[in-house]
Coordinates of C-alpha atoms and ligand atoms in Angstrom, one line a residue:
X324 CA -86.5 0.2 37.4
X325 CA -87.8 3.8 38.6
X326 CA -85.2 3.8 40.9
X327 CA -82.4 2.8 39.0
X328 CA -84.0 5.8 36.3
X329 CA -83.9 8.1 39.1
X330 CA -80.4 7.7 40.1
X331 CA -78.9 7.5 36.5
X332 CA -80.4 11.1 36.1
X333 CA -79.2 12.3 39.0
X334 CA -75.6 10.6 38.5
X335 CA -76.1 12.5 34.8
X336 CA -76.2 15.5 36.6
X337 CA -73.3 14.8 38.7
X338 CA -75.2 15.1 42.5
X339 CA -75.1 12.1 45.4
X340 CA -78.2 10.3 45.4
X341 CA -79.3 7.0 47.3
X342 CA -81.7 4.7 45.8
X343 CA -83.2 2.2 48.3
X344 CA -80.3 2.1 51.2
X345 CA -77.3 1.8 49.2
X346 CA -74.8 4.6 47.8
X347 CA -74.8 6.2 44.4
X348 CA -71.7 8.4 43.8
X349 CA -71.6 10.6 40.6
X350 CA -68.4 10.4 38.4
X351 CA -66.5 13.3 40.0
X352 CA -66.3 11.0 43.2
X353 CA -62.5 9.6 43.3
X354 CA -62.2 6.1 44.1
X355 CA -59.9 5.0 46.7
X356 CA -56.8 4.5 44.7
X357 CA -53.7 2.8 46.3
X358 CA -51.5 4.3 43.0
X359 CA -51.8 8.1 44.8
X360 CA -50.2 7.3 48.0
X361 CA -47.9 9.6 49.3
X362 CA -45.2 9.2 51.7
X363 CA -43.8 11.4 54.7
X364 CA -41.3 9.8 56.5
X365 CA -40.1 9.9 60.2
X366 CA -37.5 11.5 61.0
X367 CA -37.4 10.3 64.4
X368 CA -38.0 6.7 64.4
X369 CA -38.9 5.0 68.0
X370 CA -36.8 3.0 69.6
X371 CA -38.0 -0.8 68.9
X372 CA -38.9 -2.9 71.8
X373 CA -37.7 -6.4 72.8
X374 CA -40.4 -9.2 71.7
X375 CA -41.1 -9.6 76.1
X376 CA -41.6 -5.8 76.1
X377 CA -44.9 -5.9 74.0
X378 CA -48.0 -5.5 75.5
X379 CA -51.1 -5.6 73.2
X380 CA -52.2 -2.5 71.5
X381 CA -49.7 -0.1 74.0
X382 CA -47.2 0.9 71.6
X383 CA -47.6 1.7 67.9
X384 CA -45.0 1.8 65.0
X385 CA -43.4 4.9 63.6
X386 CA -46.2 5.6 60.9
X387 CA -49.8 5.4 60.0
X388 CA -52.0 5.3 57.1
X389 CA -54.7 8.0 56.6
X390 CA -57.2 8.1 53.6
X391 CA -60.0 11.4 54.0
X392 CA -63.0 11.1 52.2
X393 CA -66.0 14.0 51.7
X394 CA -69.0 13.5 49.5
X395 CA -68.3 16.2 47.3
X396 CA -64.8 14.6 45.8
X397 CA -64.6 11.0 47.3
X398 CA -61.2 9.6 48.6
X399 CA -58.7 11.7 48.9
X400 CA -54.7 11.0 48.7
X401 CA -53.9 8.1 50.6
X402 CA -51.3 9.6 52.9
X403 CA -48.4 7.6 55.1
X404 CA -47.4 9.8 57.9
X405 CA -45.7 9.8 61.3
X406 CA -47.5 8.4 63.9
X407 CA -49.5 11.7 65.2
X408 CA -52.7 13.0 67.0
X409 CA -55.6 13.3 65.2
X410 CA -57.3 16.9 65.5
X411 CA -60.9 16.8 65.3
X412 CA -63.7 19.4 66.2
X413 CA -65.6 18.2 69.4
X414 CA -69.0 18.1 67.4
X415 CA -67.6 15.6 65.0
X416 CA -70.2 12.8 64.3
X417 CA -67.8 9.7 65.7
X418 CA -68.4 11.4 69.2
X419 CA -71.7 12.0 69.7
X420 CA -73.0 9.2 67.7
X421 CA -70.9 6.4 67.0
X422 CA -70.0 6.4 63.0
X423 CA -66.9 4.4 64.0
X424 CA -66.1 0.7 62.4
X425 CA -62.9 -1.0 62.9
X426 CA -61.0 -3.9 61.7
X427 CA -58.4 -6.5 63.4
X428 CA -56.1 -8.6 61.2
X429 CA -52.4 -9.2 61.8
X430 CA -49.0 -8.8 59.6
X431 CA -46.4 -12.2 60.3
X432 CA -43.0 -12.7 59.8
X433 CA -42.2 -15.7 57.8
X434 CA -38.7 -17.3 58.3
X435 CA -37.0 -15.7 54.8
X436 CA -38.0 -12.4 56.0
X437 CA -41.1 -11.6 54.4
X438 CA -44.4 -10.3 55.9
X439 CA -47.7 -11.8 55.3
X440 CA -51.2 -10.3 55.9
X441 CA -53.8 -13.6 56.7
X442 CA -57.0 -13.2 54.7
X443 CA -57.0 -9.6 54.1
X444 CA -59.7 -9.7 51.4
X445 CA -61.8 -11.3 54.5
X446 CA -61.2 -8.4 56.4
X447 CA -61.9 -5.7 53.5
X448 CA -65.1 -6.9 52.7
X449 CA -66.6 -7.1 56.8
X450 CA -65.1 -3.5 56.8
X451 CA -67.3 -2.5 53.4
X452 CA -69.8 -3.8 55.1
X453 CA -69.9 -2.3 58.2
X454 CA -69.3 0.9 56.5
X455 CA -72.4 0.3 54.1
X456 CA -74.3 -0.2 57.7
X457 CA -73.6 3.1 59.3
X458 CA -73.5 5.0 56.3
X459 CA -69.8 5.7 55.9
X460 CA -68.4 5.6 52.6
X461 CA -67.5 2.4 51.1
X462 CA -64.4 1.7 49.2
X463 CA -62.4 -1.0 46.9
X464 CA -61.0 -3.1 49.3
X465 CA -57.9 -4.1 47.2
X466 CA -56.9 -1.0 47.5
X467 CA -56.7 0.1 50.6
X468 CA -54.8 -3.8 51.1
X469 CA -51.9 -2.2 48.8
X470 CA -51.5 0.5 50.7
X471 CA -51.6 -1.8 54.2
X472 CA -48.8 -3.5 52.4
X473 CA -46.7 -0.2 51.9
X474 CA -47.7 0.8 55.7
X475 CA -46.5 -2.6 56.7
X476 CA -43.5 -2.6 54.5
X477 CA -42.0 1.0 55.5
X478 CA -42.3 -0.2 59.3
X479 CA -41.1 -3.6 58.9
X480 CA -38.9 -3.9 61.7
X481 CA -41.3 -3.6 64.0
X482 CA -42.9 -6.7 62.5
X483 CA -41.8 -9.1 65.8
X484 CA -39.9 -12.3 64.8
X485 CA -41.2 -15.5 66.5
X486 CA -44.2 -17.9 66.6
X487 CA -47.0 -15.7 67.9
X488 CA -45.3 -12.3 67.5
X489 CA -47.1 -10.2 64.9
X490 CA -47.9 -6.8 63.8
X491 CA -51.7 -6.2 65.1
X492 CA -53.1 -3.9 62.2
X493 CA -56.3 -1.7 63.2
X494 CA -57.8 -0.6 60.1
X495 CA -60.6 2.5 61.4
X496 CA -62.8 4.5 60.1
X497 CA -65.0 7.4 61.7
X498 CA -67.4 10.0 60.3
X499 CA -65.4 12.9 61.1
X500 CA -68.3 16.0 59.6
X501 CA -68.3 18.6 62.2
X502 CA -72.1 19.1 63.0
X503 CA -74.7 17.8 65.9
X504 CA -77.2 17.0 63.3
X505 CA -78.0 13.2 63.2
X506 CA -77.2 12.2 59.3
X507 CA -75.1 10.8 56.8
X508 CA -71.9 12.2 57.7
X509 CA -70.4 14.3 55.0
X510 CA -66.9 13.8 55.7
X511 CA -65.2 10.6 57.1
X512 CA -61.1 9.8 57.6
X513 CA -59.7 6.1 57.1
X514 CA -56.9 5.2 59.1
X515 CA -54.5 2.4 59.5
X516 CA -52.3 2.1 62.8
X517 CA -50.0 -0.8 63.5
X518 CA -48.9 -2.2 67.0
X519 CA -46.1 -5.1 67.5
X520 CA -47.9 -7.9 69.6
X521 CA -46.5 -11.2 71.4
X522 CA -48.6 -14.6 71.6
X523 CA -51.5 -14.2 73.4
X524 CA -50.6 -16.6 75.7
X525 CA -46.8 -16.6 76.2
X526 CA -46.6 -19.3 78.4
X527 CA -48.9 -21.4 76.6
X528 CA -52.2 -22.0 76.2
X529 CA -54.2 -20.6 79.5
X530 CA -57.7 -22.1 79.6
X531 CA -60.7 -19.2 80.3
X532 CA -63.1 -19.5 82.9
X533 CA -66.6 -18.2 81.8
X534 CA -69.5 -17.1 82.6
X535 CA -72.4 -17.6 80.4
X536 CA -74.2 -14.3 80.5
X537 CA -78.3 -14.5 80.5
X538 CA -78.9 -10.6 81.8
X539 CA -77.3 -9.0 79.6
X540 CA -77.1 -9.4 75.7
X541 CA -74.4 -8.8 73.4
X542 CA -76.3 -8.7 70.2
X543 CA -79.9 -9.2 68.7
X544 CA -81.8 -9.7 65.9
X545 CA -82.3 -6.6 63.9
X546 CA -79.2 -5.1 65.6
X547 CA -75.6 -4.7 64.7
X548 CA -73.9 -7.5 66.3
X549 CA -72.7 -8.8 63.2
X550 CA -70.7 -5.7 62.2
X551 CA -67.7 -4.4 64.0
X552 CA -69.1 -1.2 65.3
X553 CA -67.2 0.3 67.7
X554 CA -70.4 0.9 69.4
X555 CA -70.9 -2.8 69.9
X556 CA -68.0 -3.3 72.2
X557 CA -68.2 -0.5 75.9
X558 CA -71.5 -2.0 76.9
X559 CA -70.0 -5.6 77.0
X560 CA -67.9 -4.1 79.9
X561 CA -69.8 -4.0 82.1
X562 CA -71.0 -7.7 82.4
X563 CA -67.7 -8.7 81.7
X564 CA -67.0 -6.7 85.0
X565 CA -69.8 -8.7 86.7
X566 CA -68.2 -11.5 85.8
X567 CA -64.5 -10.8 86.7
X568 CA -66.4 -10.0 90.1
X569 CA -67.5 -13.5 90.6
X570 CA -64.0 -15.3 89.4
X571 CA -64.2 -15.2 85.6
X572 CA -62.2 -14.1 82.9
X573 CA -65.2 -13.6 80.3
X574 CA -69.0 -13.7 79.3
X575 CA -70.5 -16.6 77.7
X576 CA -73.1 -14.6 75.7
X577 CA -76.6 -16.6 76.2
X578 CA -79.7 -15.3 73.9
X579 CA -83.0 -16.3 74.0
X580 CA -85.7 -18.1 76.0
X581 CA -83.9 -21.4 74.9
X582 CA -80.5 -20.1 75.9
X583 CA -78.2 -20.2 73.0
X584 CA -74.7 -19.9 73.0
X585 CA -74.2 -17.1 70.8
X586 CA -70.0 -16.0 71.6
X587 CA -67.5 -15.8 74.4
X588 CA -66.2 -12.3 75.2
X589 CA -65.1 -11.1 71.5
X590 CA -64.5 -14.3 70.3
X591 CA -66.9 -16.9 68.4
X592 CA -67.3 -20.0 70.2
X593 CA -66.8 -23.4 69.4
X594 CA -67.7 -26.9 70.9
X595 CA -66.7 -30.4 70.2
X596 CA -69.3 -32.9 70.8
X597 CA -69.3 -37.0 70.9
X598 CA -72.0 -39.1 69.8
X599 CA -71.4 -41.5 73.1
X600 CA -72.5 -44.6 70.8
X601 CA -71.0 -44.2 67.3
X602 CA -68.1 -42.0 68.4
X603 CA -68.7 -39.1 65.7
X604 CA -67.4 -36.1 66.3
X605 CA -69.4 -32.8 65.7
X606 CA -68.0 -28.9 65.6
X607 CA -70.1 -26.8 66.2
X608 CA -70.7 -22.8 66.4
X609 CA -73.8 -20.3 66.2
X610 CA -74.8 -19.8 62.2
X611 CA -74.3 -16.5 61.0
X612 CA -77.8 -15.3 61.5
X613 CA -77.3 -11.5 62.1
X614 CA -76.5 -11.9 65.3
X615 CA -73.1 -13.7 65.1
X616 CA -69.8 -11.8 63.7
X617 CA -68.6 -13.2 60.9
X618 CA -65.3 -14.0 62.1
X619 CA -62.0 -14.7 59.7
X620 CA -60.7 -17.6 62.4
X621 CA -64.3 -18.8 62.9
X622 CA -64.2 -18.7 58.9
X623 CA -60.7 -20.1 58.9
X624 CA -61.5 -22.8 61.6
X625 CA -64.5 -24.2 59.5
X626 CA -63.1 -24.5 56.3
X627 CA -59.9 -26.5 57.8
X628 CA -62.1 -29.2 59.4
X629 CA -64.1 -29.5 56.2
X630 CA -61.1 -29.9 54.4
X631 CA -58.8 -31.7 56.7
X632 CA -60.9 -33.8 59.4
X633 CA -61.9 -37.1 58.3
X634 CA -65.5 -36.8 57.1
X635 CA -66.9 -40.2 58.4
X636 CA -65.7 -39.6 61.8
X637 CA -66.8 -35.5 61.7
X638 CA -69.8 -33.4 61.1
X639 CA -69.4 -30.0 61.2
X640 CA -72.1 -28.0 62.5
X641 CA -73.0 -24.4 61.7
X642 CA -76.1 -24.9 64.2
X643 CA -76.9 -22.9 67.8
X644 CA -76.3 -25.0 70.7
X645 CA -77.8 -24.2 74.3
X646 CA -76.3 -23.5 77.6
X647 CA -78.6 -26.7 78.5
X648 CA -77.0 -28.8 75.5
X649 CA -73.8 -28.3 77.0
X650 CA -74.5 -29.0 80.4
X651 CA -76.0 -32.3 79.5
X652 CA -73.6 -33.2 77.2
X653 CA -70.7 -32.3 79.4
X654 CA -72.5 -34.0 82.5
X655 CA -72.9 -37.7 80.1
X656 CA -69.3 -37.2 79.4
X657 CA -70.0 -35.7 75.6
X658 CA -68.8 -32.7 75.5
X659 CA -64.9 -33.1 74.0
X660 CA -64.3 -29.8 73.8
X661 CA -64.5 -26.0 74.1
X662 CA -62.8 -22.7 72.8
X663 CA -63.2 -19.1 71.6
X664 CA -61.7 -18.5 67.8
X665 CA -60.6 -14.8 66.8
X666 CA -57.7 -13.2 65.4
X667 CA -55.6 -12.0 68.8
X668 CA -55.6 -15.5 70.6
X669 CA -56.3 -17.8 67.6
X670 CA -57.9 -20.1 69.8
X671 CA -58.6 -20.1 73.4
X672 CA -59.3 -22.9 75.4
X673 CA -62.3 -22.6 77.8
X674 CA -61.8 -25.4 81.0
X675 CA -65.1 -24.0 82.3
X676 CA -68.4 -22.8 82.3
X677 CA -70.3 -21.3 85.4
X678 CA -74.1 -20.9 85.0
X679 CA -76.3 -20.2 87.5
X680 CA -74.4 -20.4 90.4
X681 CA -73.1 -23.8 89.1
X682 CA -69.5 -24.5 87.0
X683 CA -69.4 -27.1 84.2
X684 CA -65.7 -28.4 83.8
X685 CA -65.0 -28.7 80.2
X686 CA -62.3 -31.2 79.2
X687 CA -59.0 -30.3 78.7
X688 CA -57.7 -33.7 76.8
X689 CA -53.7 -31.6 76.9
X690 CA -53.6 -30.4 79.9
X691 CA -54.6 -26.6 78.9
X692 CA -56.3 -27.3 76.1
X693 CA -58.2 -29.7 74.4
X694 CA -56.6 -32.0 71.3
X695 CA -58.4 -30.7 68.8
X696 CA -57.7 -26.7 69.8
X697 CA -54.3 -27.2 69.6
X698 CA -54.7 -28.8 66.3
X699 CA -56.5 -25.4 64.9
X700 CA -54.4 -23.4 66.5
X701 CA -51.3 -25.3 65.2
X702 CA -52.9 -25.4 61.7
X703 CA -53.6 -21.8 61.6
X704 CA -50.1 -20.6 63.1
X705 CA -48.1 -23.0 60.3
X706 CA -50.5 -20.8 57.2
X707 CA -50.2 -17.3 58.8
X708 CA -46.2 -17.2 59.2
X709 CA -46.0 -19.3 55.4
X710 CA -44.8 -22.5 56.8
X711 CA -47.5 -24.0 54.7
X712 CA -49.4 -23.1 51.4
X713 CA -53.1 -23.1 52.1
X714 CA -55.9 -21.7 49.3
X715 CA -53.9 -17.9 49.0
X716 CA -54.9 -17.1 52.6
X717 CA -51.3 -15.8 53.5
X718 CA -50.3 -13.0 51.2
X719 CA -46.5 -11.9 51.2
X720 CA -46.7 -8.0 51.6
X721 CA -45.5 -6.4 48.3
Ligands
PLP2142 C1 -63.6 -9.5 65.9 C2 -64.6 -10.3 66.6 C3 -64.5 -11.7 66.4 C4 -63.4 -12.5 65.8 O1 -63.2 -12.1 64.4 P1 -61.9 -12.5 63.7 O2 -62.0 -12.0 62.3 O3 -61.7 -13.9 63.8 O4 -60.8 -11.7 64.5 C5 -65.6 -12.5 67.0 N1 -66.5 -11.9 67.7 C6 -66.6 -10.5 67.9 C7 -67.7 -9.9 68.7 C8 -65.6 -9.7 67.3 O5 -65.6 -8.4 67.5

C-alpha cells in the first residue's frame, strides 16, 4: 500500500519511479502506438532469390521496422525503413553488458495469397517478458503485432511460396544509452528484420545425433534460461563445438545430480514413452520451472496432443525425465520416440543419443522420423500456412 502511495505521488509529479522490480511510467510516457507508423520506402528494392537460394538468416528483405524508446518520452514513431546499418556509440549498454532480447516467429504464405503470422500474441508476451527481466522497456504487444503486419505486408514478395518456405521475423531489442555505467538503460531501440527461409530440412526430415551434455549447463535455477536473452545463446557454442568434435550435431542439455533432460541445442525436447504392459503412450518434456524456455511449438505441441490424441491411450507429461530414464527405457524397448520442437525446424527427429562414451539408438518408426513427429510436424505445418482452422493461432496479416 506504501508502495503503491509512493509511486502514485511520484506518477502525480510526472517522474519515473519503480516500486518493488516493476516499471512505473508517468503520463508524458507515449505508449507504443502502431497508429504513428511511418513509412520510407526503398527505392532500390533487392533482387528476390529463388526458394533453393535461401539460406537461413543470410539475406534480409528490403525493409525493417524500428521503434526508439527513452525514459523521458516513451516510444517513439514507429518507423519502416530501408534495410540499413545501425549507428551506435561503442559504449552503448547492448555491448558491454548484454541488454539484448530477441524473438523468432515466422510469416507463411497460405495458398490465396495471404500471409499469416503463427501465435504472435505468444511471442509478444515472452518478448514483454524478457524485457521486464533485463530492464528494458516493456510495451503493448498488439501493437507492435500491427506494425509486424505492415512490415510483413510492404515486403510481401519476399514471403517464399511453398510448404516450409517462410519469412523468419527477428523481432530485437537492445539498450542502446551511451554510457559504461551498469544500470537501467535510458534509451533502448526495437527493431524488426525479416529474412526469407526454406524448410529446415529440404530433403526431409534428417534425424540429429546428440550428445547429452553433463559439463556444461545451459541454464539454472535463479538464471535466465527461460528468457530469450541474447546472452543465453554464445556460451552454448562452445559445447556444442565439443560435441561436433566427437560426431554430433547438438547438445542434449543434462542438469542436476539426477541428470535431467532439460533441452536439445535451442530446441525443447520431447520423448515418447510405452508402458510395455498396457501400451499407453506418454509425452513428455521438462516443466516450465525457470529453467526451461517457454517455447510456442513446445506450447503448440502440447495443446494438439491434449486436444487431438486419444486420451485413454495417451498421457501427456509436463514432468523431467533423466538421461538414465531414457536409457532404460530405450534399452527395454520403451522409448517410442524422440525430437526437438522450436519454431525453425518444427520438429526434429533425434535417432540418437551418446552419453558417456556410449550411443542410445532412438527409434525411428518412418525411417527418419518417428510416427508421431511427423504427425506434429504435419499438424503444425497444415495451421501455420491456413490449410486448417485451429483456436486463432494463424493470423492473416492485415
Ligand atoms: C527459441 C527457443 C526455443 C523454441 O521456442 P519456439 O518459440 O518454439 O521457437 C526453445 N529453446 C530455446 C533455448 C530457445 O531459445
Amino acid at each position: 500500500m506504501l508502495g503503491k502511495l509512493i509511486c502514485r505521488s511520484r506518477l502525480a509529479a510526472g517522474v519515473r519511479a519503480f516500486s518493488t522490480g516493476s516499471r512505473f511510467y508517468s503520463n508524458k510516457l507515449a505508449p507504443l502506438d502502431a497508429s504513428r507508423l511511418q513509412i520510407n520506402k526503398t527505392s532500390t528494392p533487392k533482387h528476390k532469390l529463388a526458394n533453393d537460394q535461401l539460406v537461413f538468416g543470410k539475406t534480409f528483405t528490403d525493409h525493417m521496422l524500428e521503434i526508439e524508446w527513452d525514459a523521458q518520452s516513451g516510444w517513439g514513431v514507429p518507423k519502416i525503413s530501408p534495410y540499413h546499418n545501425l549507428s551506435l556509440d561503442p559504449s552503448c549498454a547492448v555491448f558491454h553488458y548484454a541488454f539484448e532480447l530477441f524473438e523468432g516467429m515466422k510469416a507463411y504464405k497460405d495458398a490465396n495469397g495471404n500471409v499469416r503470422t503463427f501465435r504472435g500474441d505468444k511471442n509478444m508476451e515472452r518478448m514483454n517478458k524478457s524485457a521486464e527481466r533485463i530492464a528494458l522497456p516493456t510495451f503493448d504487444g498488439e501493437e507492435l503485432i500491427k506494425l509486424i503486419d505492415k512490415l510483413v505486408l510492404l515486403d510481401k514478395d519476399f514471403v517464399p511460396e511453398g510448404a516450409g518456405y517462410s519469412l523468419y521475423l527477428r523481432p530485437t531489442m537492445i539498450g542502446t544509452q551511451a554510457s559504461l555505467g551498469v544500470g537501467i538503460p535510458s534509451k533502448a531501440l526495437l527493431y524488426v528484420i525479416a529474412s526469407p527461409v526454406g524448410p529446415y530440412y529440404p530433403t526431409g526430415f534428417k534425424p540429429v545425433s546428440l550428445e547429452a551434455t553433463d559439463y556444461a549447463v545451459r541454464a539454472w535455477p535463479g538464471g535466465v534460461g527461460n528468457r530469450k536473452l541474447g546472452a543465453n545463446y554464445a556460451p552454448c557454442i562452445k559445447p556444442q563445438l565439443e560435441a561436433a568434435s566427437r560426431g554430433y550435431h547438438q547438445n542434449l542439455w543434462l542438469f542436476g545430480e539426477e541428470g535431467n533432460v532439460t533441452e536439445v541445442g535451442t530446441m525443447n525436447a520431447f520423448f515418447i514413452f510405452k508402458d510395455l504392459i498396457t501400451g499407453k503412450k506418454e509425452l513428455v518434456t521438462a516443466p516450465l520451472d525457470g529453467t526451461i524456455l517457454e517455447g510456442v511449438t513446445r506450447d503448440s505441441i502440447l495443446e494438439l496432443a491434449r486436444t487431438r490424441l486419444p486420451a485413454e491411450e495417451w498421457e501427456v507429461s509436463e514432468r523431467y525425465c533423466t538421461i538414465h530414464e531414457i536409457i532404460e527405457k530405450a534399452t527395454k524397448g520403451a522409448l517410442v520416440e524422440a525430437f526437438g520442437a522450436g519454431t525453425a525446424a518444427v520438429v526434429s527427429p533425434i535417432g540418437n543419443i551418446g552419453y558417456q562414451g556410449k550411443d542410445i539408438a532412438i527409434p525411428l518408426a518412418r525411417g527418419n522420423s518417428g510416427e508421431y513427429t511427423a504427425k506434429f510436424a504435419d499438424w503444425i505445418r497444415e495451421i501455420q500456412y491456413g490449410e486448417e482452422e485451429f483456436q486463432g493461432w494463424s493470423r492473416v496479416c492485415q
